[in-house]
Amino acid sequence: MSKNVALLTTNFFHPKGDRLIMGGAERYQMDLCRLLRDLGYHVEVWQIGDSWTKEFDGIKIRGLPVNKTEYNTFPELNMAFYENAMSFDYALYFILSLAYPLAREKSIGISHGVYWDWPGFEVANGKQENRQEWLRRMSIALAGPQKLVSVDTNTINYFNATLPGFYHKWEYIPNYVDTELFRPPEETNQANDKIRILFPRRMVPVRGVNETMRAAEILTQKYPQVEFHFCGRGHDDTMEMLMSQWADKHERCYYYWKPFEMMPEIYQQADIVLIPSRSTEGTSLAALEAMACGKPVIVGYAGGLSNLVLQEYNGYLIKPTVENLVASIEELLHDPNKRKLMGKRGREIALSFDKKKWHAKWATVLSSVFS
Amino acid sequence: MPKLTAMMIVRNEAKRYLQRCLNSLAKYTDSIVILDDASEDNTPEICLTYRQVKLFRQKESTFLDNEAQLRHKLWHYTLNDRPEWIVAIDADEFLEEEAIKELPYLLKQKYFNAVSFRLFDCWEGEEYFRTDGLWNPWRRGFSIYMVRYLPQLSSAWPPLKFHCGRFPIAYRQLPHYESSIRIKHLGWANAVYNRAKYERALLQDPSCQYMSKEHYESILWPPEKIKLEKWVERSSI
């Protein structure tokens, strides 16, 4: 008889249950559910929603009609989940703060990276007493689960410096890439004088989209061979409209997004890939996929990106200002050998983040808690 | 590659965009199921010049009286074609060229059983599309145009005489992949037909249940009240 695992998240589907935008977190959740299924567990998911039940990729997803947030925690959702998932043997808290205030005995909390370095977090919780209250709640969230899994070392370091009592609970399981699916393109002798620069993320300020748009304006004006491709969803319809309007007005700037299955081809066609995040970052799936396709990457030094990129070895680790972006892109523009060398090294690094290793590490953690 | 079947209702399309639409569909579909709603021109003859077309004909037109019944009929003809995926498109709608590259990936992917697109209403020709009010393609959201055939789902249609949708209700509730491929809609591109379309819309929906009165009125707005944006052809990497 298979054991039951209940996973709690906030928004896999839009809370109204009518929209699903597949980003990195959603893919991670689906891959984790598939892994659990392969290991013989039965998995169901709970999230914020109007009491609906849906099924996606063979997994039941249920909406819990609570949406109150306090100090960036979701106590009502946490407690509704505790009661509703009572018949389940084990629990996964897909976001660390979801384990506040009450965690199931055999449970694991997951961090996808520091999100409290986002300026909006400071605006909402900047007051000393608010910050203290958030941290107090996080200390309860960390105390509950038996293990805490982090996709990067940045999160672990932050908490070890801030709430050191949980040192023994942390496990570092970095993000992953299927290196058989994401692989460098076949070498061809076809001359191609275009330089394609790819920004493969959500079109949101924390990902450095505004800096990249400005850099695109400068570099497409200066170099006729340069193209900029912005490939990813906006945060909302208006953002997608503004991106489309902007791209239509700028020569050699393109805006679109593509299904996951097409992404290997998109990376393979690129010459340089940008992940210029300012904050709210883990070990980006997009960065790993670009590296696995043998591309040099220019990344912001937010979150766990420094777990993936060594300065001037497989890319550039920069403060993603317009000037720094332009300068690092120009270095790669002028030096095809450097692009090639960095791409080759990126591929080697990506191999150590292969999805099979991710499976094995998760299987070990699961067997130690869910037993 | 999974089989893609297009389904379409046509009526008196010969002088409009039918040939262009079929040329476009022939590039990316395996089969095109067409229900001709008693055309009085040579629409059926044009359809039959395409090898992929399977044509069915109504003796009397029913589109304006009972659209749901017609759609339901087309659905059953389409299922007889043993489709794996079905795209429902009108004779004045065009998936942009980029679709040819992307569709094989959409058909092969395993997560979503439905795919939605944004519709862009071209206005006064094909170079511009309309963006004011409910015409705004971004604010209006995505609509499902392509579904995987799932035999376990019901084929029930809402009992509406018009605005009854292109797919059975169960398919419209599927989680869907929102594609960035645009649909270019030429139904409003020729102003000559717009008054007749406006009058037909109000005749069908006199109490403005389906759309606001203002939206219907906006069909006849003077150019200075209408916002347009240029349609720019796009390509990916």
PDB file of C-alpha atoms in Angstrom, chain A residues 13 18-22 27 30-31 34 54-57 196-198 227 229 233 236-238 240-241 244-245 248 254-262 265-267 269-271, chain B residues 98-99 101-103 105-106 108-113 118 120 129 131 136-142 173-182 229-237:
ATOM      1  CA  PHE A  13      -3.056  27.474 -10.433  1.00  0.00           C
ATOM      2  CA  ASP A  18      -8.739  29.111 -14.339  1.00  0.00           C
ATOM      3  CA  ARG A  19      -5.169  29.927 -15.227  1.00  0.00           C
ATOM      4  CA  LEU A  20      -1.825  28.169 -14.984  1.00  0.00           C
ATOM      5  CA  ILE A  21       1.404  29.792 -16.070  1.00  0.00           C
ATOM      6  CA  MET A  22       4.258  27.339 -16.080  1.00  0.00           C
ATOM      7  CA  ARG A  27       8.045  22.887 -13.094  1.00  0.00           C
ATOM      8  CA  MET A  30       5.646  18.857 -11.059  1.00  0.00           C
ATOM      9  CA  ASP A  31       9.073  17.217 -11.246  1.00  0.00           C
ATOM     10  CA  ARG A  34       6.654  12.848 -10.500  1.00  0.00           C
ATOM     11  CA  LYS A  54      -8.433  20.014 -10.357  1.00  0.00           C
ATOM     12  CA  GLU A  55      -6.127  17.479 -11.834  1.00  0.00           C
ATOM     13  CA  PHE A  56      -2.889  18.232 -13.616  1.00  0.00           C
ATOM     14  CA  ASP A  57      -0.319  15.722 -14.835  1.00  0.00           C
ATOM     15  CA  ARG A 196      21.676  36.548 -30.631  1.00  0.00           C
ATOM     16  CA  ILE A 197      21.325  37.599 -27.027  1.00  0.00           C
ATOM     17  CA  LEU A 198      18.649  35.816 -25.066  1.00  0.00           C
ATOM     18  CA  GLU A 227      19.569  40.741 -31.905  1.00  0.00           C
ATOM     19  CA  HIS A 229      15.299  37.979 -27.745  1.00  0.00           C
ATOM     20  CA  ARG A 233       5.792  35.549 -19.711  1.00  0.00           C
ATOM     21  CA  ASP A 236       0.251  40.179 -16.152  1.00  0.00           C
ATOM     22  CA  ASP A 237      -1.466  40.989 -19.457  1.00  0.00           C
ATOM     23  CA  THR A 238      -0.437  44.640 -19.313  1.00  0.00           C
ATOM     24  CA  GLU A 240       2.977  41.463 -21.984  1.00  0.00           C
ATOM     25  CA  MET A 241       1.278  44.238 -23.939  1.00  0.00           C
ATOM     26  CA  SER A 244       5.152  43.569 -27.295  1.00  0.00           C
ATOM     27  CA  GLN A 245       4.717  47.270 -28.005  1.00  0.00           C
ATOM     28  CA  ASP A 248       7.610  46.189 -32.168  1.00  0.00           C
ATOM     29  CA  TYR A 254      11.824  40.398 -30.196  1.00  0.00           C
ATOM     30  CA  TYR A 255       9.345  39.398 -27.527  1.00  0.00           C
ATOM     31  CA  TYR A 256       7.626  36.017 -27.198  1.00  0.00           C
ATOM     32  CA  TRP A 257       7.573  32.919 -25.060  1.00  0.00           C
ATOM     33  CA  LYS A 258       7.794  29.269 -25.979  1.00  0.00           C
ATOM     34  CA  PRO A 259       6.617  25.936 -24.591  1.00  0.00           C
ATOM     35  CA  PHE A 260       9.165  24.178 -22.384  1.00  0.00           C
ATOM     36  CA  GLU A 261       9.705  21.453 -25.005  1.00  0.00           C
ATOM     37  CA  MET A 262      10.972  24.085 -27.451  1.00  0.00           C
ATOM     38  CA  GLU A 265      16.249  24.763 -29.437  1.00  0.00           C
ATOM     39  CA  ILE A 266      15.878  28.385 -28.291  1.00  0.00           C
ATOM     40  CA  TYR A 267      18.998  28.169 -26.092  1.00  0.00           C
ATOM     41  CA  GLN A 269      20.238  29.251 -31.236  1.00  0.00           C
ATOM     42  CA  ALA A 270      21.470  31.886 -28.757  1.00  0.00           C
ATOM     43  CA  ASP A 271      25.048  33.168 -28.498  1.00  0.00           C
TER      44      ASP A 271
ATOM     45  CA  GLU B  98       5.673  31.400 -36.381  1.00  0.00           C
ATOM     46  CA  ALA B  99       3.088  28.735 -35.553  1.00  0.00           C
ATOM     47  CA  LYS B 101       7.742  26.121 -35.932  1.00  0.00           C
ATOM     48  CA  GLU B 102       5.918  25.956 -32.597  1.00  0.00           C
ATOM     49  CA  LEU B 103       2.941  23.699 -33.316  1.00  0.00           C
ATOM     50  CA  TYR B 105       6.146  21.109 -29.933  1.00  0.00           C
ATOM     51  CA  LEU B 106       2.653  21.960 -28.716  1.00  0.00           C
ATOM     52  CA  LYS B 108       4.012  16.639 -28.679  1.00  0.00           C
ATOM     53  CA  GLN B 109       3.978  18.149 -25.180  1.00  0.00           C
ATOM     54  CA  LYS B 110       2.323  16.062 -22.495  1.00  0.00           C
ATOM     55  CA  TYR B 111       1.235  18.529 -19.806  1.00  0.00           C
ATOM     56  CA  PHE B 112      -1.619  20.421 -21.454  1.00  0.00           C
ATOM     57  CA  ASN B 113      -4.662  19.094 -23.264  1.00  0.00           C
ATOM     58  CA  ARG B 118      -4.851  35.789 -28.236  1.00  0.00           C
ATOM     59  CA  PHE B 120      -6.042  40.372 -32.802  1.00  0.00           C
ATOM     60  CA  PHE B 129      -5.399  45.965 -35.212  1.00  0.00           C
ATOM     61  CA  THR B 131      -6.865  48.119 -29.105  1.00  0.00           C
ATOM     62  CA  ASN B 136      -7.727  45.123 -26.795  1.00  0.00           C
ATOM     63  CA  PRO B 137      -6.218  41.684 -27.474  1.00  0.00           C
ATOM     64  CA  TRP B 138      -4.100  41.647 -24.311  1.00  0.00           C
ATOM     65  CA  ARG B 139      -6.828  42.668 -21.878  1.00  0.00           C
ATOM     66  CA  ARG B 140      -9.399  40.363 -23.468  1.00  0.00           C
ATOM     67  CA  GLY B 141      -7.303  37.333 -22.540  1.00  0.00           C
ATOM     68  CA  PHE B 142      -6.736  33.966 -24.187  1.00  0.00           C
ATOM     69  CA  GLN B 173     -12.660  23.951 -18.703  1.00  0.00           C
ATOM     70  CA  LEU B 174      -9.333  22.241 -19.322  1.00  0.00           C
ATOM     71  CA  PRO B 175      -6.135  23.825 -17.980  1.00  0.00           C
ATOM     72  CA  HIS B 176      -4.629  25.327 -21.116  1.00  0.00           C
ATOM     73  CA  TYR B 177      -1.264  26.405 -22.347  1.00  0.00           C
ATOM     74  CA  GLU B 178      -1.325  30.087 -23.287  1.00  0.00           C
ATOM     75  CA  SER B 179       0.724  30.487 -26.451  1.00  0.00           C
ATOM     76  CA  SER B 180       2.367  33.715 -27.603  1.00  0.00           C
ATOM     77  CA  ILE B 181       1.398  32.893 -31.198  1.00  0.00           C
ATOM     78  CA  ARG B 182      -1.128  35.497 -32.318  1.00  0.00           C
ATOM     79  CA  GLU B 229      -1.756  49.582 -33.444  1.00  0.00           C
ATOM     80  CA  LYS B 230       0.427  48.419 -36.262  1.00  0.00           C
ATOM     81  CA  TRP B 231       0.615  44.687 -36.872  1.00  0.00           C
ATOM     82  CA  VAL B 232       4.320  43.818 -36.982  1.00  0.00           C
ATOM     83  CA  GLU B 233       5.341  40.399 -38.253  1.00  0.00           C
ATOM     84  CA  ARG B 234       7.426  38.587 -35.662  1.00  0.00           C
ATOM     85  CA  SER B 235       9.945  35.829 -35.565  1.00  0.00           C
ATOM     86  CA  SER B 236      11.595  33.989 -32.722  1.00  0.00           C
ATOM     87  CA  ILE B 237      15.257  33.179 -32.406  1.00  0.00           C
TER      88      ILE B 237
END
